[in-house]
Each structure stands twice: as structure tokens, then as C-alpha cells.
Amino acid sequence: MAIFAWEVKDGVAVVTLDTPGAPVNVISRTVKEEMYEMLAALERDTDVKAVAFFSGKPDNFIAGADIEEFVQLKSAADAEQLARDGQALIDRVATFTKPIVAGIHGSCLGGGLEFALACRYRVATDHPKTQLGLPEIQLGILPAAGGCQRLPRLIGARAALDIILAGKSERAAKAFRLGIVDELVPPSILQEISIAAARRLAQAPFRRRRKGGFLGLLLDGNPIGRLLVFYMARKQVLAQTKGNYPAPLAALEAVRHGLSRGMREGLRREAQLFGQLTLSDVSRKLVQIFFATRELKKDLGAPGAPPPAEVHRLAVVGSGFMGAGIAGTTVVQVGIDVRLKDADLGRVAKGLLAARDLVNERLTRRRITKFEHARLVAFLSGSDQYTGFGGAELVIEAVFEELAVKQQVLRECEAVLPAGAVFASNTSTIPIGRIAEASRRPEQVIGMHFFSPVARMPLLEVIPTAATAPQTVSTAVGFGRRLGKTVIVVKDAPGFWVNRILGPYMNEAAQLLLSGVRPEEIDRAMVQFGFPVGPITLLDEVGIDVAQHAGEVLQAAFGERMTPPAALAALVKDGRLGRKAGKGFYQYSNGKKGGVDPAIYPLLGVQPNGGIPTAEIVQRLTYAMLNEAARAVAEGVVRSPRDGDIGAIYGFGFPPFRGGPLRYLDDLGADRLFAELQRLAERLGPRFAPSEAIVDQARSRARFYP
Ligand code: 3H9
């Protein structure tokens, strides 16, 4: 079957790209070859006066260059050549003798957008699935098929850098406002309008009016304004990446070079930089994450599990922050009935309002129409009784963290739920197996551990017990995915995966505080290492009381090595619970984080002394985590190193460019970690004693990844 098909209608060749058997169109070597042939044929055909180009995929135009091909590349020179080949093809499109109109529906990303930018005119559907963007930065590379040249020329350097440097995708309406898209249409008339545009362009050239407003013109239109744009962009990139990600700076350089030296030179530089970046360690790690995430999307969570059961109605027990977050996220992402239940109507009303806020936010951000908003809000309902639970295929409880309360809720739910319904607990500290002891059908009980705030945190831990049926696992995993979460299945062991490996890290941060290191020094060191926030800020965000409780659970399970320093209790006693209380390690006013509150020092019983160098801070924190991570993997807490790394990256922002804690451990080498842990244990105590897993790995020179 051919990749390209076309027919000529009244002088317009209507071309469809549809890679057989593939879920999306990508620009692979074969697609490139066939595109050249197609263009040559259309050029020869004297009946063809213009071309209208579409995708045959339902929700995808072109997803970019083929990422699979990047991993095969063996040298920077090969990668540079790949970029040059890509540029040559896109140049062939840009200089094609007959006008080409791109009719875009679905994702139009990376090389896909670079192709569209080379077309004479772009029509896009105003559908939420139509997203246009240059996500290359997220793979540690840069747009190298002319994207760093054509986008700034089309919409100005400021707007283009905004997209390129963040690896952002824009919805079609925004792309239209920016001037990337020339016409915005409903999907039903995409073909008709694009063909009409092609016909028009065959007769008279199209003069595009540059958008971007007065400020854009002022900044982009003169060399000084442009210098300012580049200066600001560089500053922002460095502030965000701490210099850990080379790709945004390279992209900035490619854009700057092209705008000052001209298109040809810009393209040359773009290809050269692509060559260097593609083979870099950072890009390799980011591409590995792309593949791991993709594998997880297809994983049903249990070997031989049947497909997830359909969930048309969700019931949520507990309308606090987590329950309301789960309810609101479900309505926004899945658009199904959600029934919220709590002990009294006052709490239910509060929960419904909080859930509704998430729907309101979509409207404010113009992600949905007023009509859609009304439709979604109508999915939310609540009660202080279990009415409405009879139609739910899944119930998630998010009530108080006490075993007896959760077991009581489970019994009450089972009395009203339909026979096949799944009961999920959102506990973070109680073993699911213990909750399931109260169940009449433990094969339908599972853990679904969401992170806070539910709407924003991308990870979900799904926790089956020994009795949980594979169908229950796939239903929980499938539902989590519909919520837009990356889902890992973990063992029913204290702290599951994320909190288990965070435990020693947080404890060590507290130990550092008690040695007189300032909170901001600890946070700064870890942000520089690549975390989005440091551990002390994280404590404030999570809640010092919540972290303390989680710490106690880990200590009860694992003993001395997990002992949280007693000083945290003094802060909790002082009502210093973190951001939610308006005071923690840091000061907060009107929801804004300020500086460190000096009142913590007498509470902790220390004076800051600046005695520990940054390198040691980083070493103690990360090694404490790696030691525990290796131990947890050996105990089978995660099913694979892949799940462990993805869990840490999406769960608490372990630096993606390091590939996750287990890849980082592989890079360090277990033997080196073993030696360093021994040294730390001698100096600081047995909490650093190398775990058996590290001892074994060091001895056998084993790695997590081949
Ligand atoms: C680039 O363009 C560089 C150029 O500037 C310069 C070159 C010289 N390649 O995510 P899904 C596969 S870099 C290979 O489950 P969705 C994906 O792996 C590229 N494969 O679906 C999966 O395969 P499988 C810049 C790709 O609907 C299947 O398609 N582009 C590619 O949730 C379905 O994917 C990007 O970074 C690709 N480029 O989301 C876009 N794209 O079924 C990356 C997808 O075998 N892709 N696949 O597991 C995405 O963001 C999402 O896949 C997309 C669809 C939004 C397109």
C-alpha cells in the first residue's frame, strides 16, 4: 500500500498521507523517499495547478520526524546528515513550483509542523486534538528541519522562541492568533476550504499580513529590540534549566544565527547543533523516557490481564482536597458522571465546589466553551448517603487515613455497589491488603494512590494485593490513563514506591538542617541538581504533618534507618504545617512564598553555620535515595527499573535528564556508590550502610539496564 495517495480535482491534487499500519504519520526515511517521488510526479502533471495536502489518520497530521531513527544514529556526523536530508526535503516543499496548502487536523508536531511551515498556506481545524508545536526540546534536540528558521520569520522571534524553547504545542485557535495558521475551520469543512485555498493560490499569490502587534514589531523589527529578545530568552532558559539542558540554548543559537546571517547559514548551524545534541547523554535519556512512557501506555498492569472494564460512572467517598480533586479531574478529563459522598452535606457542597473549580479553570483558560462547561458541571453530583452508587463501576475512597474508617467505608460501599464494581483506596500509608481484609470480594479491591494536587500531578500508583484480580488491575490502570496519568503498578508495601524512596531523602534533608545547613542552601543545591523544587520546599508543599506521618509509617515498617529526626515534631507542634498553614520552613503571605522564617532555628535548636559544602549536600541526599531505591527494586516494589524511573520522574520530579534514579545509579556505578555509602556510614551513622542490593550489585557489577 502506498503512503501517499492523490487524485486531481479541477486542477488541485488532493494528497493524503497515511502510513499503512502505523498509529501516526511520521517522517521516516521511506516517507521522505516517497514524498520526493510524489512531488516529482505532481510537478510533471500539467493538470495539477496546486496541491492540497491532508493526513488520512483520524487525529494526527504528522507527529514529526521518526524518533526511532534517532536512536540508531552512531555519530554526530550521521545525525547532522539526517538533519540536512530533512532540510533538503522541506526545502523542496518550500520551493515547489505549485502552491501547496496544508489541511491540518490532529497533532502537527516537530518535523510535521516544519513541513506545514514550508507549505504556502495552512488551514487547521478548530478541534481540541489539533495541536501545533515544536516539542523537540523535550527530547533534548532542536527543530532541525528549518523550524528554527521558518517559525521566527513567520511570527517573529519573540513568539517563536516562546514555542521552541519550551517545546510547546499550541491549540489551533492560538496558532491562528499567532499567525502560524492562516485559516481556522470546523473539521467538517477542512477539505473543502483547503482545496478552495489551493485553487485561489493557483491563480493569485497570497500576501500574508504579519501578526504580532506593535510590541512584536518593535522588538523583532530592529536589531536592538532583537538583542533584547535574545538576552531575555537566554536569561529565562538559564533560570529554568540551571544549565542542565543544552538543547534550549542551542535552539536559541540556531535562531539567532539564522536571523543575523540569513536562512542558509541558519540551516547549516541548525543541522550542526542537531548533530551534537542527538548523540548527547541528555538527549539519549530524554528519548529513553519517551519510549518508556509509550510502553507504559500500552501496559495493562498485570500479565494476561483482560482489557479494562468500562467505567461510565465514578463514585468518590470523601470530599476533601484529594476526593474533590479526583472528582473534578474525572469530569474534566473523562466527562462521565461522578457521585461524591461525605458524612454531611456541608462537606459534600465544599467538595463539589472544589471539583467545579477545576472545570471553571478550563473555561477561564479557554480550553472549553460555555456550553461544554455547563455539560461537564452537570456530571457532578453529591450526597451524604450512598444513593447513586448502585450505577458506579468504580469507587475511589479518599477518606481519613485510618484503617477502621476505611474498612467501614469499604463495607458500606460493598453493600450498595453493583457486583462487578471495583473498590479503590487512595491511601498513601495503609496497606491495601489490610483494607481488603474487610471485603467480601477482595479480588475487586485495589489501591489507586494519587498525588496532590490531583489535577496537576502526572503520576498514579496502582497497588494490587495478592488477592486482586487481573481485571481489577487493568480497570484501575485504564481509568488512571483516561485521567491523563502515567500509571505504574507497584507492590503493596509500606510507602509503595514514591514515598518509600522519598523517605530517606526527606529524612536526610532534615538531618542536614539539624547540622546547621540553611533550608535555602539545601533547596538551591537540589534545584541545581535538577529537581523542580528542593526537599525543604517540598516538605512545606506536602505539609510537614503529612510528611511526618508518612515518615512514622516507614519507620514502623523498616526500623531505624528510616527514623525521621525528632525536630520535625517541634515544628508541627508549633502549628508550622507548611504552605497550607501559612507558615512552615518558609514564610507565606497571600499564598506567595517568601524567605526562610528565622523562627525555625530556635525550634530546631540550631544556628545556621554554613559548614557543609554543596557537593556533600547533594551526595548525602541522592545517595540516601539511591540506596533505598536499589533495596526496593530488589524487593520487587516496582515491576521493572523502567517503572521505578518513570515513577520518580513523574512522581516528584527526579531530574529527567538524569534518566531517573536507577539510570543515575547505573551511571554512577554500584561499586562507587557502595564505597561512598560505606564512607558516609562510618562518618554519619548506620543509616547510610549500603543495602544488600547495592552490595550484590557492586560485587557482580550488575546494572539495572543493559
Ligand atoms: C523531530 O521532528 C525532529 C525534527 O525537527 C528534525 C529532524 C531532522 N516518531 O503517544 P501515542 C508513535 S523530533 C516515532 O501513544 P497519542 C508512538 O511511539 C519529533 N514514533 O499516541 C506510539 O507508537 P506505538 C518531534 C512516534 O495519540 C504511537 O506513535 N515530535 C512519533 O497519545 C502513538 O503514540 C514529537 O516529539 C515519532 N515522532 O499521541 C511528537 N510520534 O503505538 C511525539 C508518535 O508503537 N509524539 N509515535 O507505541 C507525541 O507527542 C504523541 O505520540 C502524539 C500522539 C501527540 C503524536
Short mmCIF file of C-alpha atoms in Angstrom, two decimals, residues 310-317 323 326-341 352 355 359 374-382 387-396 417 479 482-483:
data_model
loop_
_atom_site.label_atom_id
_atom_site.label_comp_id
_atom_site.label_asym_id
_atom_site.label_seq_id
_atom_site.Cartn_x
_atom_site.Cartn_y
_atom_site.Cartn_z
CA GLU A 310 -15.80 0.27 31.04
CA VAL A 311 -16.35 2.94 33.68
CA HIS A 312 -19.37 5.14 32.96
CA ARG A 313 -19.90 6.35 36.50
CA LEU A 314 -17.37 7.00 39.22
CA ALA A 315 -18.23 7.25 42.90
CA VAL A 316 -15.89 9.04 45.28
CA VAL A 317 -16.11 8.76 49.06
CA GLY A 323 -11.56 13.41 46.80
CA ILE A 326 -10.25 13.11 41.80
CA ALA A 327 -13.89 14.04 41.10
CA GLY A 328 -13.03 17.27 39.25
CA THR A 329 -10.21 15.69 37.25
CA THR A 330 -12.51 12.85 36.19
CA VAL A 331 -15.16 15.23 34.93
CA VAL A 332 -12.63 17.37 33.07
CA GLN A 333 -10.62 14.52 31.55
CA VAL A 334 -13.15 11.74 31.09
CA GLY A 335 -16.52 13.51 31.07
CA ILE A 336 -18.57 10.92 32.98
CA ASP A 337 -20.97 11.04 35.94
CA VAL A 338 -19.22 11.48 39.26
CA ARG A 339 -21.03 10.96 42.55
CA LEU A 340 -19.37 12.46 45.62
CA LYS A 341 -20.26 11.23 49.12
CA LEU A 352 -18.41 19.81 44.78
CA ALA A 355 -14.32 19.94 41.89
CA VAL A 359 -13.99 22.75 35.40
CA ALA A 374 -22.36 23.51 31.50
CA ARG A 375 -22.30 19.95 30.20
CA LEU A 376 -19.32 18.99 32.38
CA VAL A 377 -20.62 20.66 35.54
CA ALA A 378 -23.83 18.66 35.18
CA PHE A 379 -21.81 15.45 35.62
CA LEU A 380 -21.03 16.38 39.23
CA SER A 381 -23.45 15.41 41.97
CA GLY A 382 -23.19 14.57 45.65
CA THR A 387 -27.54 6.95 46.75
CA GLY A 388 -26.32 6.77 43.19
CA PHE A 389 -23.57 4.26 44.00
CA GLY A 390 -25.66 1.44 42.50
CA GLY A 391 -24.67 2.54 38.98
CA ALA A 392 -20.94 3.01 39.61
CA GLU A 393 -18.39 0.63 38.11
CA LEU A 394 -15.58 2.15 40.19
CA VAL A 395 -15.47 3.78 43.59
CA ILE A 396 -12.41 5.56 44.94
CA LEU A 417 -22.22 -1.26 44.67
CA PHE A 479 -9.08 4.52 34.30
CA ARG A 482 -8.11 8.09 30.92
CA LEU A 483 -7.47 10.67 33.62
#
